[in-house]
Coordinates of C-alpha atoms in Angstrom, one line a residue:
Chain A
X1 CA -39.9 6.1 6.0
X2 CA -37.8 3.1 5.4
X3 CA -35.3 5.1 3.6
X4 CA -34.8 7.2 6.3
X5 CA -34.5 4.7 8.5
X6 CA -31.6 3.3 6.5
X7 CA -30.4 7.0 6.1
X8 CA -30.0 7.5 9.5
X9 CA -28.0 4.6 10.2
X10 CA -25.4 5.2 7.7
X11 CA -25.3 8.7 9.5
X12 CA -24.7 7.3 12.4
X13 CA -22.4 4.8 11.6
X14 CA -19.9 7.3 9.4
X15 CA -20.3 9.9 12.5
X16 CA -18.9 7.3 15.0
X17 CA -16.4 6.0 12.3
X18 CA -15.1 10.3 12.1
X19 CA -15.5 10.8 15.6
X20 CA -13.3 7.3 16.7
X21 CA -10.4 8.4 14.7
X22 CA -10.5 12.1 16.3
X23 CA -10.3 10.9 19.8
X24 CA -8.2 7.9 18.6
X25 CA -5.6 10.4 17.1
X26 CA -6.0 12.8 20.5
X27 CA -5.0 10.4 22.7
X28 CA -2.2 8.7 20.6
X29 CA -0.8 12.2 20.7
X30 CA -1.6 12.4 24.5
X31 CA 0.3 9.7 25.4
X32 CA 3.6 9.6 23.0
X33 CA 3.9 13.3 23.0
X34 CA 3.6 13.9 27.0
X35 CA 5.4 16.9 26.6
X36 CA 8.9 17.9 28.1
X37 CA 8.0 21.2 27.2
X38 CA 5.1 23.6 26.7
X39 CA 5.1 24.0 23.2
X40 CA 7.5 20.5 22.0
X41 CA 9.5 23.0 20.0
X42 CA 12.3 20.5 20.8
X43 CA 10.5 17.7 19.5
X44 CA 9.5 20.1 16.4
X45 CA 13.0 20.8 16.0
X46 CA 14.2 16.9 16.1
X47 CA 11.7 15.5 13.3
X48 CA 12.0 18.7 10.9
X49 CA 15.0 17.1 9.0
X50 CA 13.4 16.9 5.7
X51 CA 10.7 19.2 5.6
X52 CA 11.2 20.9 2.5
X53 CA 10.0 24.2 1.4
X54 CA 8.3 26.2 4.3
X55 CA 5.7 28.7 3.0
X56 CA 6.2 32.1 3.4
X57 CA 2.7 32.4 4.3
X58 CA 0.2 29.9 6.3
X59 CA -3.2 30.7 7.1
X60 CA -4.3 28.8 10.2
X61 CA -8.3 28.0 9.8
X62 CA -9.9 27.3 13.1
X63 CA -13.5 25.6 12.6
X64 CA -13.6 24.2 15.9
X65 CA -15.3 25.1 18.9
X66 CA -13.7 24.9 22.4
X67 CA -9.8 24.3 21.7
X68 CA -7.9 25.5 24.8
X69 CA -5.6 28.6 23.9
X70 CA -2.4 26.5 24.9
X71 CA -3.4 24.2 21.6
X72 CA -4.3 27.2 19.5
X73 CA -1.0 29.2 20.1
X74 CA 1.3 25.6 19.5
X75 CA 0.6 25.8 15.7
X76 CA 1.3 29.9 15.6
X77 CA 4.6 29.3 17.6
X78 CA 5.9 25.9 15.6
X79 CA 5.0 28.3 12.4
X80 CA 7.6 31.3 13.8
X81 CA 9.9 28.2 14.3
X82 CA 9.9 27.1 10.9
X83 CA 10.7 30.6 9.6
X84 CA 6.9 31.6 8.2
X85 CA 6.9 35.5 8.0
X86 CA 3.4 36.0 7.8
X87 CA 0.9 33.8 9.8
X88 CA -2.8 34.4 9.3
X89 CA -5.8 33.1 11.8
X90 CA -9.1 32.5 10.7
X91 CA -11.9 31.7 12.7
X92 CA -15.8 32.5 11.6
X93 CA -16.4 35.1 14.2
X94 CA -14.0 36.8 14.8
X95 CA -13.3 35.2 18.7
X96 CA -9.4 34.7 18.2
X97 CA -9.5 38.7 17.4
X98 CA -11.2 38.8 20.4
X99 CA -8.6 37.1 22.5
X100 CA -5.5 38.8 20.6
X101 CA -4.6 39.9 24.5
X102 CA -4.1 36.0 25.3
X103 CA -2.3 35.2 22.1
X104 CA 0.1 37.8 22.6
X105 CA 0.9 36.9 26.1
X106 CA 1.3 33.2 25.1
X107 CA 3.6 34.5 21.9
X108 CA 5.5 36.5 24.5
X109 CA 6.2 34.0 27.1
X110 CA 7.4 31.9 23.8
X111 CA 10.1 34.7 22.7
X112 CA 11.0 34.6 26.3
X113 CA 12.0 31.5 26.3
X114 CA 13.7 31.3 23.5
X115 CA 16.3 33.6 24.2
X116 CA 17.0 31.2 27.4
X117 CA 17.2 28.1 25.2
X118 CA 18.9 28.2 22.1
X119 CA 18.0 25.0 21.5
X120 CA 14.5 26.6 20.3
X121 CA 15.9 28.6 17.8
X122 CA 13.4 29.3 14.8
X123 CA 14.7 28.6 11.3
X124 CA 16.1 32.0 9.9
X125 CA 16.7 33.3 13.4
X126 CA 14.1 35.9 13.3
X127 CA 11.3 35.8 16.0
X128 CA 9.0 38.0 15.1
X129 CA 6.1 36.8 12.2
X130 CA 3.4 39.1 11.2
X131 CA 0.4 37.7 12.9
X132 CA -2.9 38.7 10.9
X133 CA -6.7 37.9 12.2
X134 CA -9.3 37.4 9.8
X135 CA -12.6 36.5 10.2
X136 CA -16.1 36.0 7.7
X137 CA -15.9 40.4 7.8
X138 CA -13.1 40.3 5.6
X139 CA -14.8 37.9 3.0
X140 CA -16.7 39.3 -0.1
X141 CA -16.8 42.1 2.1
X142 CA -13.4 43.1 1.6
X143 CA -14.0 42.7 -2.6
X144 CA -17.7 44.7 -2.0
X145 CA -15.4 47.8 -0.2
X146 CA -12.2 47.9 -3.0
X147 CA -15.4 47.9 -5.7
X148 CA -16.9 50.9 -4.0
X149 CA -13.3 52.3 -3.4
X150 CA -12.4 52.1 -7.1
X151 CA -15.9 53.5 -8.0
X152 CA -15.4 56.6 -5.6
X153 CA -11.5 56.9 -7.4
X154 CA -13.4 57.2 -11.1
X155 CA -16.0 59.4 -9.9
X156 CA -13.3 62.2 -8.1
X157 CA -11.6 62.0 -12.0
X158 CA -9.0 59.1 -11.5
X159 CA -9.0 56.5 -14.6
X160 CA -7.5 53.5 -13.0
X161 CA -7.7 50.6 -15.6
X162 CA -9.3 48.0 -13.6
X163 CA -7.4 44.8 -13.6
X164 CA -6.3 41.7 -11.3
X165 CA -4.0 44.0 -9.7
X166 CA -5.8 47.0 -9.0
X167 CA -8.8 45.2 -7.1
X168 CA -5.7 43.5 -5.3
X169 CA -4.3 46.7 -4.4
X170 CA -7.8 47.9 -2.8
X171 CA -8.3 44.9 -0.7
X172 CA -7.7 45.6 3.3
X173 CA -6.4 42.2 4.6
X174 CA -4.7 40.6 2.0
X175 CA -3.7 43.2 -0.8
X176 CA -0.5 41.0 -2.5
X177 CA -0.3 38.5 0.0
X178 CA -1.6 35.6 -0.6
X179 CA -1.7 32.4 1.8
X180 CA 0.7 29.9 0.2
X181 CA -1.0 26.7 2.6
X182 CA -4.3 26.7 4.9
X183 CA -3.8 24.8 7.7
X184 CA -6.9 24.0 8.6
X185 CA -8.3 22.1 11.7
X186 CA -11.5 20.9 12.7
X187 CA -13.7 17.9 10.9
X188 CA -16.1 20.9 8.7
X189 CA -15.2 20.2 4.7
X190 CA -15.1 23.8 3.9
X191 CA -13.8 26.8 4.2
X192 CA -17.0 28.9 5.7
X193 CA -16.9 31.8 4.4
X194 CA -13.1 32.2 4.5
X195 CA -12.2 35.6 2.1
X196 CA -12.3 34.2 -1.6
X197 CA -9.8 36.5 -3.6
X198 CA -6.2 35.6 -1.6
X199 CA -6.9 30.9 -2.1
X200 CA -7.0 30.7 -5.9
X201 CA -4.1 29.0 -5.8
X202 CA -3.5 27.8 -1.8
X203 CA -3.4 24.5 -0.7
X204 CA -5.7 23.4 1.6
X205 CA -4.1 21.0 4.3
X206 CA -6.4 19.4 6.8
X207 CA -6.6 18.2 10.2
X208 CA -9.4 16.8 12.3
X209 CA -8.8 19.2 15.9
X210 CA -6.4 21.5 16.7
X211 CA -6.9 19.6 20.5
X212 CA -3.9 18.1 21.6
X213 CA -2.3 18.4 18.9
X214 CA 1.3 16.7 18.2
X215 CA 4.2 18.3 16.5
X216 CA 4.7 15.3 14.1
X217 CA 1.3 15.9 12.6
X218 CA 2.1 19.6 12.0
X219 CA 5.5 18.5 10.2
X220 CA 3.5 15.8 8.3
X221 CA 1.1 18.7 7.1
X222 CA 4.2 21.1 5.7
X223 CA 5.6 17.9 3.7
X224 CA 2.0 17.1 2.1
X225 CA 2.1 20.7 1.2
X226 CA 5.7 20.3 -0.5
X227 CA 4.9 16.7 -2.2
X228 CA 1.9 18.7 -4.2
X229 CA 3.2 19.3 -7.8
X230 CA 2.2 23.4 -8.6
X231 CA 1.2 22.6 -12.4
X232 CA -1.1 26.2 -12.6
X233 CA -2.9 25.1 -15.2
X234 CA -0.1 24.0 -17.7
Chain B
X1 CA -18.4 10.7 -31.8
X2 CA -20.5 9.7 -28.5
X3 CA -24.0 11.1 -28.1
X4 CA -24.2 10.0 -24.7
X5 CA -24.9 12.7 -22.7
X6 CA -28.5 13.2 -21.5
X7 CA -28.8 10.0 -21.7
X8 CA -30.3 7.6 -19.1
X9 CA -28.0 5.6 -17.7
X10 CA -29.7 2.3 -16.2
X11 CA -28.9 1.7 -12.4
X12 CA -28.9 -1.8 -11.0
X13 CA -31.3 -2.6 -8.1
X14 CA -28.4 -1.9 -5.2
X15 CA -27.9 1.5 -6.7
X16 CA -31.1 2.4 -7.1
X17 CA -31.5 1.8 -3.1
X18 CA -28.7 3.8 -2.4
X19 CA -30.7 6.7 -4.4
X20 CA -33.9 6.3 -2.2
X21 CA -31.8 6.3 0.9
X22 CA -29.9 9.7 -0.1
X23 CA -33.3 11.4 -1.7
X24 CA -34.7 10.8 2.1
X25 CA -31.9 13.3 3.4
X26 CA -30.9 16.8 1.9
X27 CA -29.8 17.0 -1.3
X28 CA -27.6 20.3 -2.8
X29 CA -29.3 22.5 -5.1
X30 CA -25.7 23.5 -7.0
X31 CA -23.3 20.7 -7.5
X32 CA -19.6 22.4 -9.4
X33 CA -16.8 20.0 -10.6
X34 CA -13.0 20.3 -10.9
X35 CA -12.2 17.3 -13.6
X36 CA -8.9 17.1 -12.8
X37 CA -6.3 14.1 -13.7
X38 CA -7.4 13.7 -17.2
X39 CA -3.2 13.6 -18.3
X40 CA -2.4 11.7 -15.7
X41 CA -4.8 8.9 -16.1
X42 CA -3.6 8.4 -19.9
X43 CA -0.1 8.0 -18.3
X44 CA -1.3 5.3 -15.8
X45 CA -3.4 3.8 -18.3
X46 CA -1.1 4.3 -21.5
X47 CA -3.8 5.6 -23.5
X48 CA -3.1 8.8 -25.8
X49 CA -4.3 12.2 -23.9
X50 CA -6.6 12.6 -26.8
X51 CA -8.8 9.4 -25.4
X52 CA -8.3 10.4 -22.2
X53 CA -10.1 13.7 -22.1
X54 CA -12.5 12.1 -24.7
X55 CA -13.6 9.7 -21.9
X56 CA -13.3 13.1 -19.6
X57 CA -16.1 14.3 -21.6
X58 CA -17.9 11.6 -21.9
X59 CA -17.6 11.3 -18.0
X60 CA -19.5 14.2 -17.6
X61 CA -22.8 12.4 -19.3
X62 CA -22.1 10.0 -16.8
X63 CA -22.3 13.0 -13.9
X64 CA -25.1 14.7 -15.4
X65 CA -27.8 11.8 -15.2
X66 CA -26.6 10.8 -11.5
X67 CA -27.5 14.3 -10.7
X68 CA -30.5 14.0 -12.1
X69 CA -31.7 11.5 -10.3
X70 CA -30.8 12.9 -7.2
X71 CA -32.6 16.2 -8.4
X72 CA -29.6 18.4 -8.0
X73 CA -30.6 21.8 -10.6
X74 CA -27.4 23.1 -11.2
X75 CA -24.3 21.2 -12.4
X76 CA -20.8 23.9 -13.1
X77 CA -18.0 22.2 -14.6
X78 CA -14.3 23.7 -14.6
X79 CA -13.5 22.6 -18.8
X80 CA -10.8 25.2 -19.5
X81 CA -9.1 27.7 -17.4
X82 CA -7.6 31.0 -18.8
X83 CA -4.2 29.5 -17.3
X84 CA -4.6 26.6 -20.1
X85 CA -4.5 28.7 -22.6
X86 CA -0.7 28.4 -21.8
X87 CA -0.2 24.4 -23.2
X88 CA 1.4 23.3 -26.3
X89 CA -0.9 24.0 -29.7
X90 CA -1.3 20.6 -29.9
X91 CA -2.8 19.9 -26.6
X92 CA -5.3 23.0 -26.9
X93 CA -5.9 21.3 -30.2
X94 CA -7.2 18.5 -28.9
X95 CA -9.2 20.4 -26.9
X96 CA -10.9 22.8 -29.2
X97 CA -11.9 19.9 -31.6
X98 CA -13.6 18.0 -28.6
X99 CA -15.2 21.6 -27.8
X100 CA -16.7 21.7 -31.1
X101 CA -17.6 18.3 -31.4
X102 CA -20.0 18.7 -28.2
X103 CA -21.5 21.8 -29.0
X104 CA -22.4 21.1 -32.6
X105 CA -23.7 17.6 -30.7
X106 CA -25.9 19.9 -28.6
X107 CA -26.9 22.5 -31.3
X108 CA -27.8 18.8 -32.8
X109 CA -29.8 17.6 -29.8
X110 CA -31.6 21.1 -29.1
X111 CA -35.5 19.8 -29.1
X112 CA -33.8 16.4 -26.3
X113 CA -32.7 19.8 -24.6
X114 CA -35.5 22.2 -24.8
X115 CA -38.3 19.0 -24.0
X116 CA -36.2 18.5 -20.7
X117 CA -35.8 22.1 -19.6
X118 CA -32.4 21.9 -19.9
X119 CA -30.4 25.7 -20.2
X120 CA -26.7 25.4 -20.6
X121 CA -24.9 28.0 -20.0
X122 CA -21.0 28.7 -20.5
X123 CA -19.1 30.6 -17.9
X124 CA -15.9 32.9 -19.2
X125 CA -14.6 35.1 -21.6
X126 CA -14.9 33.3 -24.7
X127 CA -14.3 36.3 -26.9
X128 CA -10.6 34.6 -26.3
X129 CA -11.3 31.0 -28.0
X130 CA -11.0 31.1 -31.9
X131 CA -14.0 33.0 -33.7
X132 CA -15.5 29.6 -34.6
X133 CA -16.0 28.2 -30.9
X134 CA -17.2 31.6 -29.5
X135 CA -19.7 31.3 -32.1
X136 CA -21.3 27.8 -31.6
X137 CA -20.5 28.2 -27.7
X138 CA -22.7 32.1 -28.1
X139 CA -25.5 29.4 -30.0
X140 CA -26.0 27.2 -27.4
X141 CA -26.5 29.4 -24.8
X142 CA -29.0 31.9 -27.0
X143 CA -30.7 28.5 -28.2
X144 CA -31.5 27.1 -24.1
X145 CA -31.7 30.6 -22.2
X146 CA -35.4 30.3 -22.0
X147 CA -35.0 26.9 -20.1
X148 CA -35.5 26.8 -16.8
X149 CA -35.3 23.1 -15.0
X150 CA -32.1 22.5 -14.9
X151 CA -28.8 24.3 -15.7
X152 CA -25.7 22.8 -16.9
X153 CA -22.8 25.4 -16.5
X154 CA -19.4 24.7 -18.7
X155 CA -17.0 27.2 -17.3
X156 CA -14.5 27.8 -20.1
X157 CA -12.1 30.3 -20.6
X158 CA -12.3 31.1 -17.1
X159 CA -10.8 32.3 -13.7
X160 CA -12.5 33.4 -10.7
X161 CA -10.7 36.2 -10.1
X162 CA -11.6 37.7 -13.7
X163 CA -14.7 37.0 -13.3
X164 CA -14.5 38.9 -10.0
X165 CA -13.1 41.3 -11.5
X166 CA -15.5 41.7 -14.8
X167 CA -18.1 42.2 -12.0
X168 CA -16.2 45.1 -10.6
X169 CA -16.0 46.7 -14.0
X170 CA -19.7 46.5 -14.6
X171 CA -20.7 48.1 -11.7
X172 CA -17.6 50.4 -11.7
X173 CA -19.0 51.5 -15.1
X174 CA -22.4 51.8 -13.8
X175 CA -21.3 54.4 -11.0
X176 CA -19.5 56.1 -14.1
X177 CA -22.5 56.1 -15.9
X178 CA -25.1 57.1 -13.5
X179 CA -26.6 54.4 -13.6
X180 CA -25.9 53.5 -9.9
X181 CA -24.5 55.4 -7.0
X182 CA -21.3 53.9 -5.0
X183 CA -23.7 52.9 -2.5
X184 CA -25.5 51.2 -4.4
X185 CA -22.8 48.2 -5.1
X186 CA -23.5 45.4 -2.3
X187 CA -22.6 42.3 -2.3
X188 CA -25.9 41.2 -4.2
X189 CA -25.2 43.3 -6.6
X190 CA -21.9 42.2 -7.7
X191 CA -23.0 38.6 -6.9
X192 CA -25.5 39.4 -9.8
X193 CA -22.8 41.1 -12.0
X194 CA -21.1 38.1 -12.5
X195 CA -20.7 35.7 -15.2
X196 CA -23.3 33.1 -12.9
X197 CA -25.6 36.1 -12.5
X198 CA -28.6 34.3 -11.0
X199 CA -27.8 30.9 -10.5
X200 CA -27.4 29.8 -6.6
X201 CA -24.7 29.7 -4.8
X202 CA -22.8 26.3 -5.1
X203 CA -23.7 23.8 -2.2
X204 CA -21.0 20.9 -3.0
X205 CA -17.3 21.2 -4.9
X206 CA -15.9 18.0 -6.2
X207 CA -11.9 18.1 -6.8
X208 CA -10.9 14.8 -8.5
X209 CA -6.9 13.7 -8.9
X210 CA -6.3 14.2 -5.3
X211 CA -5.4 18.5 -5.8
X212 CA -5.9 20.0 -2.3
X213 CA -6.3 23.8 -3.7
X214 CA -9.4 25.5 -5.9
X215 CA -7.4 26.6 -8.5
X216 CA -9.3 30.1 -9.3
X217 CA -12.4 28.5 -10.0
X218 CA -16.4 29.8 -8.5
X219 CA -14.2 30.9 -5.5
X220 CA -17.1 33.8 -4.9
X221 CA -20.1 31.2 -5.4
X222 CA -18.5 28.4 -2.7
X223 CA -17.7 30.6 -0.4
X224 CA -19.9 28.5 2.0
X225 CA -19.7 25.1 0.2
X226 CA -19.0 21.8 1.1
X227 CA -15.3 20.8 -0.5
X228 CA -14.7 17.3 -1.6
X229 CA -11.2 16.5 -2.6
X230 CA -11.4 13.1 -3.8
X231 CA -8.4 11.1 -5.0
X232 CA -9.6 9.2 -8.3
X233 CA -8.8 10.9 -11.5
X234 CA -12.0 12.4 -13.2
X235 CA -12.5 9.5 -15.8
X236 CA -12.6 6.9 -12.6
X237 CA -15.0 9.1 -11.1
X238 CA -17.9 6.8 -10.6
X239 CA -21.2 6.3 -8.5
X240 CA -20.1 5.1 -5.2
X241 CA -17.5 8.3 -5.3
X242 CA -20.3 10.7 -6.3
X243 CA -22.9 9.0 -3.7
X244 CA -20.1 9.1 -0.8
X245 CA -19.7 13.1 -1.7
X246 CA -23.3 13.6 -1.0
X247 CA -23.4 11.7 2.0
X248 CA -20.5 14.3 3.2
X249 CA -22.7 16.6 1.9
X250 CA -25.4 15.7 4.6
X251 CA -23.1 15.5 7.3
X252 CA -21.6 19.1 6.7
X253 CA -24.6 21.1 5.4
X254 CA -26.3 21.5 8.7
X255 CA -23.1 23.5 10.2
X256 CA -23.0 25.3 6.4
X257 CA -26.7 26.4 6.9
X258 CA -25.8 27.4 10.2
X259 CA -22.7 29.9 9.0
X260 CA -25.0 30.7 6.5
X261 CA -27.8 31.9 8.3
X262 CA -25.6 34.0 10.9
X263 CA -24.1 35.6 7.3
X264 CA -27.2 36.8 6.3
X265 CA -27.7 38.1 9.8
X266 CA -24.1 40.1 9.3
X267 CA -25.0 41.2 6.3
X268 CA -28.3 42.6 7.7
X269 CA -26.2 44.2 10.1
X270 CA -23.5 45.7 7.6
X271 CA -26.9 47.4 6.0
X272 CA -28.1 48.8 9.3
X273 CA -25.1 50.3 9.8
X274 CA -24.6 52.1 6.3
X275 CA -28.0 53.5 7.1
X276 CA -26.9 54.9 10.4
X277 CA -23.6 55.9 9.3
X278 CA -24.3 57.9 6.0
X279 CA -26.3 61.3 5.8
X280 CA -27.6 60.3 2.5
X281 CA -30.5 57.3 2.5
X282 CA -28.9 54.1 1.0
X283 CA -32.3 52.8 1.2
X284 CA -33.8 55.4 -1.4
X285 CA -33.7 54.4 -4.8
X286 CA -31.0 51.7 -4.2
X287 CA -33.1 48.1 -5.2
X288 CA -34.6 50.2 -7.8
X289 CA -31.5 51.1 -9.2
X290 CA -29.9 47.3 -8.7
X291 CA -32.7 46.0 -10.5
X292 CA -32.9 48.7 -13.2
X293 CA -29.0 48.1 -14.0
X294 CA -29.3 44.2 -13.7
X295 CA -31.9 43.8 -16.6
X296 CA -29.6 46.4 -18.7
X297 CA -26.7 43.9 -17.9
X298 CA -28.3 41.0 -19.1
X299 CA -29.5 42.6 -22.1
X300 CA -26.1 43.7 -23.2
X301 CA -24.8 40.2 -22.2
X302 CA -27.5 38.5 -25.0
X303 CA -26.8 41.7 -27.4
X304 CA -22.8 40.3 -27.4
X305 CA -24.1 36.9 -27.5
X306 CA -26.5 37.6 -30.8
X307 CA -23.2 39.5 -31.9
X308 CA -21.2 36.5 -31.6
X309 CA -23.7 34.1 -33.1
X310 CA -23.1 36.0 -35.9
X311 CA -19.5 35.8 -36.8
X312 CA -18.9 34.4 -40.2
X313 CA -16.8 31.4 -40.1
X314 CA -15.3 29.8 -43.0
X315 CA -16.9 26.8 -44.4
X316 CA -19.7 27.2 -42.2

């Protein structure tokens, strides 16, 4: 009983710790990023100097719950800007799938823009990014269905040696496309059921909320990615 | 050479109240270890990399008795990665002989072992180590199968997604075979199928050195874990690090068990669905057949183990 007394105190003196330096973070952003405009691509643009290598492909992992769309698109748009080809957006169920419709508009209204400012212009030039949604469904799942695909293929008289490659090949969401960097936000240490096969080598970035977000922080989380030394086991 | 793992280590007064407070809370069942920095700390500490993964090692002994005391059953550590087979000769050198060392030290120690309930198992192809290693490493495992308290996993010669893949193989062959239908390969199945077969999934993964990225290892089995990149190099590791891992552990697991739960819920779905959508009855026949080819599995897994035991080595 004592223990848990003592237990419960620690608890509840490391959640307030976590949950001061959240809101302390939100509102420092809140007040020095008031922003000029909608999605501070200027402000982006100004502090990028430096950034290093931009991954081809960054998985954005959302683990929090009530983020207003305008905060969830700014990380998808300051991606496009940076020049990442292929964005992918994880959340547990599946709700950013849901509200593809609101994302698009959002994305829309951003390329709209753009052409009025060049000012905005995304590294590279080219607006477009291929914008994938993934949710827990395409976990093992995805592994379970290429297994069962391969076993159908050697059963109808196909001999496919099964290596790395060939359960890559089979795999619906990310067949030879691997996330370079997870950006992920929200203060849950894990990545819940994300799909296992595409991370054996991506670097996991994280941030406390995607709320209020600041385009400084975003920056800050492409040069951690670039300071990491890729050893792959030599 | 150091016999100190399995080995109580003594805890002072403050740490042993620390214990009593975590015990109070929840606790994972599956703890899995990246000991990463081992090179770099014989840099910083201009020690040769020889005595640096010695102490590595010895590290572990260290791990192993503060997850005892906090009752954790299962303890997987990442010791060599297929990748690694790409260093010098010399390095891997060094690493074979330290290999050897501890598994003739627990081929030594097998009644300490056996008296404690201790199975260790080793995680990997290690048909690719020289045939001396794969021998004593097939020993070990053949000597503590029938143990059940507590499991101490050395993953060597390993990568997630071979292992993954292995799985596929196996039930891949099965569906050639007759064995199973291609209905009959679920998740649970190939969760079986692979090199941790029964063991749980892993609750807590510890990255020392700082690395943000999982580096092919149990990426199937911590799906739903707790991920703890901590900053110290593996031979710094030490109590407060571990205890402050757990205590992140509490915090996150009752969100885990939450995602958990509502997976089990999709998966029950994923079933229901199969059973609507298909003519033939997945139901039928299918746990019977899992289980059938699961205890043929495992028998050919000990037949290749007995096989290796038996490899003659010179001067052995």
């Amino acid at each position: 009983m004592m223990y848990e007394g003592f237990l419960f105190v620690i608890h509840l003196f490391l959640h307030t710790y976590c949950q001061l330096q959240v809101i302390s973070q939100s509102a420092f952003n809140l007040l020095r990023w008031w922003r000029v405009s909608k999605w501070n691509v200027d402000i982006l643009m100004a502090h990028s100097k430096n950034l290093g290598k931009v991954p081809a492909h960054v998985s954005l992992v959302f683990l929090e719950e009530g983020v207003p769309m305008e905060d969830l698109v700014k990380p998808i748009v300051w991606c496009i800007c940076l020049g990442v080809t292929t964005i992918s957006l994880y959340d547990y169920y599946g709700r950013l799938r849901n509200n593809k419709i609101e994302i698009d508009k959002e994305l829309r209204e951003y390329y709209t823009s753009f052409t009025k400012d060049s000012k905005i212009c995304p590294k590279g030039g080219d607006l477009r990014a291929n914008i994938k949604f993934v949710s827990v469904e395409n976990g093992r799942n995805d592994i379970v269905h290429a297994a069962r695909t391969i076993a159908s293929e050697v059963l109808s008289g196909c001999t496919p040696q099964i290596t790395q490659n060939t359960v890559e090949d089979y795999l619906k969401v990310f067949s030879h496309d691997n996330p370079e960097m997870i950006l992920k936000f929200g203060t849950l240490h894990s990545l819940a059921g994300y799909p296992p096969w595409p991370v054996h080598l991506t670097e996991i970035i994280s941030l406390p909320t995607c709320h209020l977000i600041s385009p400084t922080d975003f920056l800050d989380s492409i040069r951690k990615y670039n300071k990491i030394e890729k050893r792959v086991g030599k | 050479m150091s016999d100190s793992w399995f080995k109580r280590v003594e805890f002072s007064w403050w740490q042993r109240f620390v214990i009593n407070c975590l015990l109070a809370g929840s606790l994972p069942q599956h703890v899995a270890f990246i000991m990463d920095g081992n090179r770099r700390y014989s840099k910083i500490n201009g020690i040769t990399r020889a005595e640096s993964y010695l102490m590595g090692f010895e590290k572990i002994g260290e791990i192993l008795d503060y997850c005892e005391v906090f009752r954790i059953k299962v303890v997987s550590v990442y010791a060599f990665s297929i990748e690694n087979f790409k260093r010098s000769a010399e390095e891997k050198e060094e690493l074979f002989q330290l290999f050897e060392d501890k598994m003739t030290y627990l081929l030594k120690n097998l009644d300490n072992l056996n008296e404690k309930g201790i199975k260790i198992k080793v995680m990997g192809d290690i048909s690719l180590f020289p045939p001396y290693l794969t021998k004593l490493m097939a020993e070990v495992q053949l000597r503590t199968a029938h143990n059940s308290d507590f499991c101490f996993n050395l993953c060597l010669s390993y990568t997630s997604r071979e292992e993954i893949t292995q799985s596929i193989r196996t039930v891949v062959d099965g569906v050639k075979e007759g064995s199973l239908r291609v209905t009959d390969i679920t998740e649970s199945l190939l969760d079986r199928c692979m090199y941790s077969e029964d063991l749980p999934p892993v609750d807590l993964l510890v990255r020392t050195s700082g690395e943000v990225r999982l580096s092919d290892y149990m990426l199937w089995q911590s799906n739903f874990a707790v991920l703890q990149f901590v900053k110290v190099m593996w031979p710094d590791f030490g109590f407060m690090h571990f205890v402050s891992s757990l205590l992140d552990y509490q915090r996150q697991q009752p969100r885990l068990a939450e995602y958990r739960a509502k997976y089990g819920d999709y998966l029950g779905q994923m079933r229901d669905w199969e059973l609507r959508s298909l003519e033939e009855r997945v139901s039928e026949g299918t746990e019977q057949r899992q289980e059938k080819f699961v205890v043929e599995i495992k028998k050919k897994r000990r037949e290749m183990l007995e096989d290796f035991s038996k490899f003659e080595v010179a001067g052995a």
